[in-house]
Amino acid sequence: MTLPTFIPGYLGTLLLNTEDISAMVSGATLTLTRNALNKPTLGQPWGYAIAGQRAGTISYDGHLSAEQAADLHAIYSLDAPCDFSFQMGDAAGATDAGLYSGKCIITELAHEVAADGEWDWSLAAQTTGPVTYTPATP
């Protein structure tokens, strides 16, 4: 039996509005959803469902970088959708698990600090339009 190749969390690249934010991200989540539409049918004891529209949400959090703080605010201030991409693993390497990309609207930007820590940030976004998955090429 071949053992799976698990991907360490530090292997990946995150782009937001063409800005590489990977170095200041300590956690990121891309959630893709699809609603199910009920389709009751006369004469059938069980209902049926069909796939509805897809959506996605994105969240990032990390330590605030003096070099990129203004970039985060500029991305939040955009009125138009911006590009995003999630490269999972090392692109074109042994741990490449593919690339998700699309457009999103930034819905939240937060900054947080404790006196005995460093400044942290978090950002939330809603995808708009299709989210494309490009599998790794061996």
Short mmCIF file of N, CA and C in Angstrom, two decimals:
data_model
loop_
_atom_site.label_atom_id
_atom_site.label_comp_id
_atom_site.label_asym_id
_atom_site.label_seq_id
_atom_site.Cartn_x
_atom_site.Cartn_y
_atom_site.Cartn_z
N MET A 1 0.84 -1.18 0.00
CA MET A 1 0.00 0.00 0.00
C MET A 1 0.88 1.24 0.00
N THR A 2 0.60 2.15 -0.89
CA THR A 2 1.33 3.41 -0.96
C THR A 2 0.78 4.37 0.08
N LEU A 3 1.68 4.96 0.84
CA LEU A 3 1.26 5.92 1.85
C LEU A 3 0.96 7.27 1.20
N PRO A 4 -0.04 7.99 1.70
CA PRO A 4 -0.36 9.30 1.12
C PRO A 4 0.73 10.32 1.42
N THR A 5 0.88 11.28 0.54
CA THR A 5 1.82 12.39 0.74
C THR A 5 1.04 13.55 1.35
N PHE A 6 1.18 13.72 2.65
CA PHE A 6 0.50 14.83 3.31
C PHE A 6 1.27 16.12 3.07
N ILE A 7 0.55 17.21 2.96
CA ILE A 7 1.15 18.49 2.59
C ILE A 7 1.30 19.36 3.84
N PRO A 8 2.52 19.73 4.20
CA PRO A 8 2.70 20.63 5.34
C PRO A 8 2.01 21.97 5.08
N GLY A 9 1.46 22.55 6.12
CA GLY A 9 0.72 23.80 5.99
C GLY A 9 1.53 24.97 5.48
N TYR A 10 2.83 24.93 5.66
CA TYR A 10 3.65 26.06 5.21
C TYR A 10 3.92 26.01 3.71
N LEU A 11 3.55 24.94 3.03
CA LEU A 11 3.76 24.85 1.59
C LEU A 11 2.51 25.33 0.86
N GLY A 12 2.60 26.46 0.26
CA GLY A 12 1.48 27.02 -0.47
C GLY A 12 1.75 28.48 -0.77
N THR A 13 0.98 29.01 -1.68
CA THR A 13 1.11 30.42 -2.04
C THR A 13 -0.29 31.01 -2.11
N LEU A 14 -0.47 32.14 -1.43
CA LEU A 14 -1.76 32.83 -1.41
C LEU A 14 -1.60 34.20 -2.04
N LEU A 15 -2.35 34.42 -3.11
CA LEU A 15 -2.35 35.73 -3.76
C LEU A 15 -3.71 36.37 -3.57
N LEU A 16 -3.69 37.67 -3.30
CA LEU A 16 -4.92 38.44 -3.18
C LEU A 16 -4.70 39.75 -3.91
N ASN A 17 -5.48 39.97 -4.96
CA ASN A 17 -5.33 41.15 -5.81
C ASN A 17 -3.90 41.25 -6.36
N THR A 18 -3.35 40.12 -6.77
CA THR A 18 -1.98 39.96 -7.29
C THR A 18 -0.90 40.19 -6.25
N GLU A 19 -1.27 40.46 -5.00
CA GLU A 19 -0.29 40.64 -3.92
C GLU A 19 -0.05 39.28 -3.25
N ASP A 20 1.22 38.86 -3.16
CA ASP A 20 1.56 37.61 -2.48
C ASP A 20 1.55 37.87 -0.98
N ILE A 21 0.51 37.38 -0.30
CA ILE A 21 0.37 37.61 1.14
C ILE A 21 0.81 36.39 1.95
N SER A 22 1.39 35.41 1.30
CA SER A 22 1.74 34.13 1.94
C SER A 22 2.57 34.30 3.21
N ALA A 23 3.57 35.18 3.17
CA ALA A 23 4.50 35.31 4.29
C ALA A 23 3.85 35.83 5.56
N MET A 24 2.74 36.55 5.45
CA MET A 24 2.12 37.07 6.67
C MET A 24 0.82 36.35 7.04
N VAL A 25 0.53 35.24 6.37
CA VAL A 25 -0.67 34.47 6.66
C VAL A 25 -0.29 33.29 7.57
N SER A 26 -1.01 33.16 8.68
CA SER A 26 -0.79 31.99 9.54
C SER A 26 -1.95 31.01 9.45
N GLY A 27 -3.06 31.43 8.85
CA GLY A 27 -4.20 30.53 8.65
C GLY A 27 -5.05 31.03 7.49
N ALA A 28 -5.53 30.11 6.69
CA ALA A 28 -6.38 30.48 5.55
C ALA A 28 -7.40 29.38 5.33
N THR A 29 -8.60 29.79 4.94
CA THR A 29 -9.67 28.84 4.67
C THR A 29 -10.40 29.26 3.41
N LEU A 30 -10.60 28.31 2.52
CA LEU A 30 -11.45 28.49 1.35
C LEU A 30 -12.57 27.47 1.49
N THR A 31 -13.80 27.93 1.59
CA THR A 31 -14.95 27.04 1.74
C THR A 31 -15.84 27.20 0.53
N LEU A 32 -16.07 26.09 -0.16
CA LEU A 32 -16.97 26.09 -1.32
C LEU A 32 -18.26 25.40 -0.92
N THR A 33 -19.39 25.99 -1.27
CA THR A 33 -20.69 25.43 -0.91
C THR A 33 -21.58 25.34 -2.13
N ARG A 34 -22.59 24.51 -2.00
CA ARG A 34 -23.62 24.40 -3.03
C ARG A 34 -24.92 24.08 -2.31
N ASN A 35 -25.95 24.86 -2.59
CA ASN A 35 -27.23 24.55 -1.94
C ASN A 35 -27.95 23.46 -2.73
N ALA A 36 -28.82 22.77 -2.05
CA ALA A 36 -29.63 21.73 -2.68
C ALA A 36 -31.07 22.23 -2.75
N LEU A 37 -31.68 22.09 -3.92
CA LEU A 37 -33.05 22.52 -4.12
C LEU A 37 -33.97 21.32 -4.02
N ASN A 38 -34.95 21.40 -3.12
CA ASN A 38 -35.92 20.33 -2.97
C ASN A 38 -36.83 20.27 -4.17
N LYS A 39 -37.07 19.08 -4.66
CA LYS A 39 -37.97 18.87 -5.79
C LYS A 39 -38.97 17.77 -5.41
N PRO A 40 -40.01 18.13 -4.64
CA PRO A 40 -41.03 17.13 -4.31
C PRO A 40 -41.72 16.64 -5.59
N THR A 41 -42.03 15.38 -5.61
CA THR A 41 -42.66 14.78 -6.79
C THR A 41 -43.95 14.07 -6.36
N LEU A 42 -45.05 14.36 -7.04
CA LEU A 42 -46.32 13.72 -6.72
C LEU A 42 -46.20 12.20 -6.84
N GLY A 43 -46.80 11.52 -5.88
CA GLY A 43 -46.83 10.07 -5.92
C GLY A 43 -45.56 9.41 -5.42
N GLN A 44 -44.59 10.16 -4.97
CA GLN A 44 -43.33 9.59 -4.48
C GLN A 44 -43.21 9.82 -2.98
N PRO A 45 -42.91 8.79 -2.21
CA PRO A 45 -42.81 8.96 -0.76
C PRO A 45 -41.54 9.72 -0.33
N TRP A 46 -40.56 9.78 -1.21
CA TRP A 46 -39.31 10.48 -0.88
C TRP A 46 -39.15 11.67 -1.80
N GLY A 47 -38.64 12.75 -1.25
CA GLY A 47 -38.37 13.93 -2.07
C GLY A 47 -37.05 13.76 -2.81
N TYR A 48 -36.87 14.56 -3.81
CA TYR A 48 -35.63 14.57 -4.57
C TYR A 48 -34.99 15.94 -4.43
N ALA A 49 -33.72 16.00 -4.67
CA ALA A 49 -33.00 17.28 -4.62
C ALA A 49 -32.15 17.41 -5.87
N ILE A 50 -31.99 18.64 -6.32
CA ILE A 50 -31.06 18.91 -7.41
C ILE A 50 -30.06 19.96 -6.92
N ALA A 51 -28.90 19.96 -7.54
CA ALA A 51 -27.85 20.88 -7.14
C ALA A 51 -28.23 22.31 -7.52
N GLY A 52 -28.03 23.21 -6.59
CA GLY A 52 -28.32 24.62 -6.82
C GLY A 52 -27.05 25.40 -7.10
N GLN A 53 -27.10 26.68 -6.84
CA GLN A 53 -25.96 27.54 -7.12
C GLN A 53 -24.82 27.31 -6.14
N ARG A 54 -23.63 27.56 -6.63
CA ARG A 54 -22.42 27.41 -5.82
C ARG A 54 -21.99 28.76 -5.28
N ALA A 55 -21.29 28.72 -4.17
CA ALA A 55 -20.75 29.94 -3.55
C ALA A 55 -19.48 29.57 -2.82
N GLY A 56 -18.78 30.57 -2.38
CA GLY A 56 -17.56 30.32 -1.63
C GLY A 56 -17.26 31.47 -0.69
N THR A 57 -16.58 31.14 0.40
CA THR A 57 -16.09 32.15 1.33
C THR A 57 -14.61 31.90 1.56
N ILE A 58 -13.92 32.98 1.88
CA ILE A 58 -12.49 32.92 2.12
C ILE A 58 -12.22 33.64 3.43
N SER A 59 -11.31 33.09 4.22
CA SER A 59 -10.83 33.82 5.39
C SER A 59 -9.33 33.64 5.51
N TYR A 60 -8.68 34.71 5.89
CA TYR A 60 -7.24 34.70 6.13
C TYR A 60 -7.01 35.31 7.51
N ASP A 61 -5.94 34.89 8.16
CA ASP A 61 -5.50 35.58 9.36
C ASP A 61 -4.00 35.42 9.47
N GLY A 62 -3.38 36.33 10.21
CA GLY A 62 -1.93 36.25 10.35
C GLY A 62 -1.39 37.41 11.15
N HIS A 63 -0.08 37.56 11.06
CA HIS A 63 0.62 38.62 11.76
C HIS A 63 0.81 39.79 10.81
N LEU A 64 0.56 40.98 11.30
CA LEU A 64 0.60 42.18 10.46
C LEU A 64 2.04 42.55 10.14
N SER A 65 2.28 42.75 8.86
CA SER A 65 3.60 43.14 8.37
C SER A 65 3.59 44.64 8.07
N ALA A 66 4.61 45.35 8.54
CA ALA A 66 4.72 46.78 8.26
C ALA A 66 4.78 47.04 6.75
N GLU A 67 5.40 46.09 6.02
CA GLU A 67 5.55 46.26 4.58
C GLU A 67 4.24 46.06 3.82
N GLN A 68 3.31 45.29 4.36
CA GLN A 68 2.10 44.98 3.61
C GLN A 68 0.82 45.51 4.25
N ALA A 69 0.91 46.24 5.35
CA ALA A 69 -0.29 46.76 6.01
C ALA A 69 -1.09 47.66 5.08
N ALA A 70 -0.44 48.53 4.35
CA ALA A 70 -1.15 49.42 3.44
C ALA A 70 -1.78 48.65 2.28
N ASP A 71 -1.13 47.57 1.84
CA ASP A 71 -1.70 46.74 0.77
C ASP A 71 -3.00 46.09 1.22
N LEU A 72 -3.03 45.60 2.46
CA LEU A 72 -4.27 44.99 2.97
C LEU A 72 -5.41 46.01 2.97
N HIS A 73 -5.12 47.22 3.43
CA HIS A 73 -6.17 48.24 3.46
C HIS A 73 -6.62 48.60 2.04
N ALA A 74 -5.69 48.71 1.12
CA ALA A 74 -6.03 49.03 -0.27
C ALA A 74 -6.92 47.95 -0.88
N ILE A 75 -6.62 46.69 -0.59
CA ILE A 75 -7.44 45.58 -1.10
C ILE A 75 -8.84 45.64 -0.50
N TYR A 76 -8.93 45.93 0.79
CA TYR A 76 -10.23 46.06 1.45
C TYR A 76 -11.04 47.21 0.83
N SER A 77 -10.37 48.28 0.46
CA SER A 77 -11.05 49.47 -0.05
C SER A 77 -11.57 49.33 -1.47
N LEU A 78 -11.18 48.29 -2.17
CA LEU A 78 -11.64 48.11 -3.56
C LEU A 78 -13.15 47.96 -3.62
N ASP A 79 -13.78 48.61 -4.57
CA ASP A 79 -15.21 48.43 -4.78
C ASP A 79 -15.50 47.30 -5.76
N ALA A 80 -14.55 47.00 -6.61
CA ALA A 80 -14.72 45.93 -7.60
C ALA A 80 -14.14 44.63 -7.06
N PRO A 81 -14.58 43.49 -7.58
CA PRO A 81 -13.99 42.21 -7.17
C PRO A 81 -12.49 42.18 -7.48
N CYS A 82 -11.75 41.49 -6.63
CA CYS A 82 -10.31 41.32 -6.87
C CYS A 82 -10.00 39.84 -7.07
N ASP A 83 -8.87 39.57 -7.67
CA ASP A 83 -8.44 38.20 -7.92
C ASP A 83 -7.94 37.56 -6.62
N PHE A 84 -8.12 36.25 -6.51
CA PHE A 84 -7.50 35.49 -5.43
C PHE A 84 -7.01 34.17 -6.00
N SER A 85 -6.03 33.59 -5.34
CA SER A 85 -5.63 32.22 -5.68
C SER A 85 -5.06 31.53 -4.45
N PHE A 86 -5.37 30.26 -4.35
CA PHE A 86 -4.88 29.38 -3.30
C PHE A 86 -4.08 28.27 -3.97
N GLN A 87 -2.76 28.32 -3.91
CA GLN A 87 -1.94 27.22 -4.39
C GLN A 87 -1.69 26.30 -3.21
N MET A 88 -2.19 25.10 -3.29
CA MET A 88 -2.03 24.15 -2.19
C MET A 88 -0.80 23.29 -2.44
N GLY A 89 0.18 23.42 -1.54
CA GLY A 89 1.43 22.69 -1.69
C GLY A 89 2.40 23.46 -2.56
N ASP A 90 3.46 22.80 -2.93
CA ASP A 90 4.53 23.39 -3.73
C ASP A 90 4.19 23.23 -5.21
N ALA A 91 3.91 24.36 -5.89
CA ALA A 91 3.50 24.30 -7.30
C ALA A 91 4.54 23.55 -8.13
N ALA A 92 4.06 22.61 -8.93
CA ALA A 92 4.90 21.78 -9.81
C ALA A 92 5.87 20.90 -9.03
N GLY A 93 5.67 20.75 -7.73
CA GLY A 93 6.53 19.91 -6.92
C GLY A 93 5.81 18.64 -6.50
N ALA A 94 6.47 17.85 -5.66
CA ALA A 94 5.91 16.57 -5.22
C ALA A 94 4.67 16.74 -4.36
N THR A 95 4.49 17.91 -3.75
CA THR A 95 3.33 18.14 -2.88
C THR A 95 2.27 19.01 -3.53
N ASP A 96 2.32 19.23 -4.82
CA ASP A 96 1.35 20.08 -5.50
C ASP A 96 -0.03 19.42 -5.45
N ALA A 97 -1.00 20.10 -4.81
CA ALA A 97 -2.36 19.58 -4.73
C ALA A 97 -3.33 20.41 -5.57
N GLY A 98 -2.81 21.32 -6.35
CA GLY A 98 -3.66 22.09 -7.24
C GLY A 98 -3.82 23.53 -6.81
N LEU A 99 -4.53 24.27 -7.67
CA LEU A 99 -4.70 25.70 -7.51
C LEU A 99 -6.18 26.06 -7.64
N TYR A 100 -6.71 26.78 -6.65
CA TYR A 100 -8.04 27.37 -6.74
C TYR A 100 -7.87 28.85 -7.05
N SER A 101 -8.67 29.37 -7.97
CA SER A 101 -8.57 30.78 -8.29
C SER A 101 -9.93 31.33 -8.71
N GLY A 102 -10.07 32.63 -8.59
CA GLY A 102 -11.31 33.30 -8.97
C GLY A 102 -11.28 34.74 -8.52
N LYS A 103 -12.46 35.28 -8.31
CA LYS A 103 -12.60 36.66 -7.87
C LYS A 103 -13.39 36.68 -6.56
N CYS A 104 -13.14 37.71 -5.76
CA CYS A 104 -13.84 37.83 -4.49
C CYS A 104 -14.06 39.30 -4.14
N ILE A 105 -14.99 39.51 -3.22
CA ILE A 105 -15.27 40.82 -2.64
C ILE A 105 -14.85 40.74 -1.17
N ILE A 106 -14.02 41.66 -0.73
CA ILE A 106 -13.59 41.68 0.66
C ILE A 106 -14.74 42.23 1.50
N THR A 107 -15.16 41.47 2.50
CA THR A 107 -16.30 41.87 3.32
C THR A 107 -15.90 42.31 4.73
N GLU A 108 -14.68 41.99 5.14
CA GLU A 108 -14.27 42.33 6.51
C GLU A 108 -12.75 42.39 6.60
N LEU A 109 -12.24 43.39 7.30
CA LEU A 109 -10.82 43.51 7.62
C LEU A 109 -10.73 43.89 9.08
N ALA A 110 -10.01 43.12 9.86
CA ALA A 110 -9.89 43.39 11.29
C ALA A 110 -8.42 43.40 11.69
N HIS A 111 -8.10 44.23 12.68
CA HIS A 111 -6.76 44.27 13.27
C HIS A 111 -6.93 44.06 14.77
N GLU A 112 -6.01 43.30 15.36
CA GLU A 112 -6.13 42.96 16.77
C GLU A 112 -4.74 42.91 17.38
N VAL A 113 -4.64 43.30 18.64
CA VAL A 113 -3.36 43.24 19.33
C VAL A 113 -3.58 43.00 20.82
N ALA A 114 -2.63 42.34 21.43
CA ALA A 114 -2.55 42.22 22.89
C ALA A 114 -1.21 42.85 23.28
N ALA A 115 -1.14 43.45 24.45
CA ALA A 115 0.05 44.18 24.85
C ALA A 115 1.30 43.30 24.89
N ASP A 116 1.13 42.01 25.10
CA ASP A 116 2.30 41.12 25.17
C ASP A 116 2.48 40.30 23.90
N GLY A 117 1.87 40.73 22.79
CA GLY A 117 1.98 39.99 21.54
C GLY A 117 2.32 40.93 20.40
N GLU A 118 2.03 40.48 19.20
CA GLU A 118 2.23 41.33 18.03
C GLU A 118 0.89 41.58 17.37
N TRP A 119 0.87 42.55 16.47
CA TRP A 119 -0.37 42.89 15.78
C TRP A 119 -0.77 41.76 14.87
N ASP A 120 -2.05 41.42 14.91
CA ASP A 120 -2.62 40.40 14.04
C ASP A 120 -3.69 41.03 13.17
N TRP A 121 -4.05 40.36 12.11
CA TRP A 121 -5.08 40.83 11.20
C TRP A 121 -5.91 39.63 10.76
N SER A 122 -7.11 39.92 10.30
CA SER A 122 -7.94 38.88 9.67
C SER A 122 -8.75 39.55 8.58
N LEU A 123 -9.11 38.75 7.61
CA LEU A 123 -9.82 39.28 6.46
C LEU A 123 -10.81 38.21 6.02
N ALA A 124 -12.00 38.63 5.64
CA ALA A 124 -13.02 37.72 5.14
C ALA A 124 -13.46 38.20 3.76
N ALA A 125 -13.83 37.24 2.92
CA ALA A 125 -14.25 37.58 1.55
C ALA A 125 -15.32 36.61 1.08
N GLN A 126 -16.09 37.07 0.13
CA GLN A 126 -17.13 36.27 -0.53
C GLN A 126 -16.71 36.11 -1.99
N THR A 127 -16.71 34.88 -2.49
CA THR A 127 -16.37 34.70 -3.90
C THR A 127 -17.48 35.26 -4.77
N THR A 128 -17.12 35.67 -5.96
CA THR A 128 -18.10 36.15 -6.92
C THR A 128 -17.74 35.56 -8.28
N GLY A 129 -18.68 34.89 -8.89
CA GLY A 129 -18.39 34.19 -10.14
C GLY A 129 -17.77 32.83 -9.87
N PRO A 130 -17.36 32.15 -10.92
CA PRO A 130 -16.85 30.79 -10.75
C PRO A 130 -15.51 30.75 -10.03
N VAL A 131 -15.32 29.70 -9.25
CA VAL A 131 -14.03 29.39 -8.63
C VAL A 131 -13.47 28.21 -9.41
N THR A 132 -12.31 28.39 -9.98
CA THR A 132 -11.71 27.38 -10.85
C THR A 132 -10.68 26.56 -10.09
N TYR A 133 -10.73 25.26 -10.25
CA TYR A 133 -9.71 24.38 -9.67
C TYR A 133 -8.86 23.84 -10.81
N THR A 134 -7.57 24.03 -10.71
CA THR A 134 -6.62 23.50 -11.68
C THR A 134 -5.79 22.44 -10.98
N PRO A 135 -5.99 21.15 -11.33
CA PRO A 135 -5.24 20.10 -10.64
C PRO A 135 -3.75 20.17 -10.98
N ALA A 136 -2.96 19.57 -10.12
CA ALA A 136 -1.53 19.49 -10.35
C ALA A 136 -1.26 18.67 -11.61
N THR A 137 -0.21 19.04 -12.31
CA THR A 137 0.18 18.26 -13.47
C THR A 137 1.45 17.49 -13.12
N PRO A 138 1.36 16.16 -13.21
CA PRO A 138 2.52 15.33 -12.80
C PRO A 138 3.72 15.52 -13.71
#
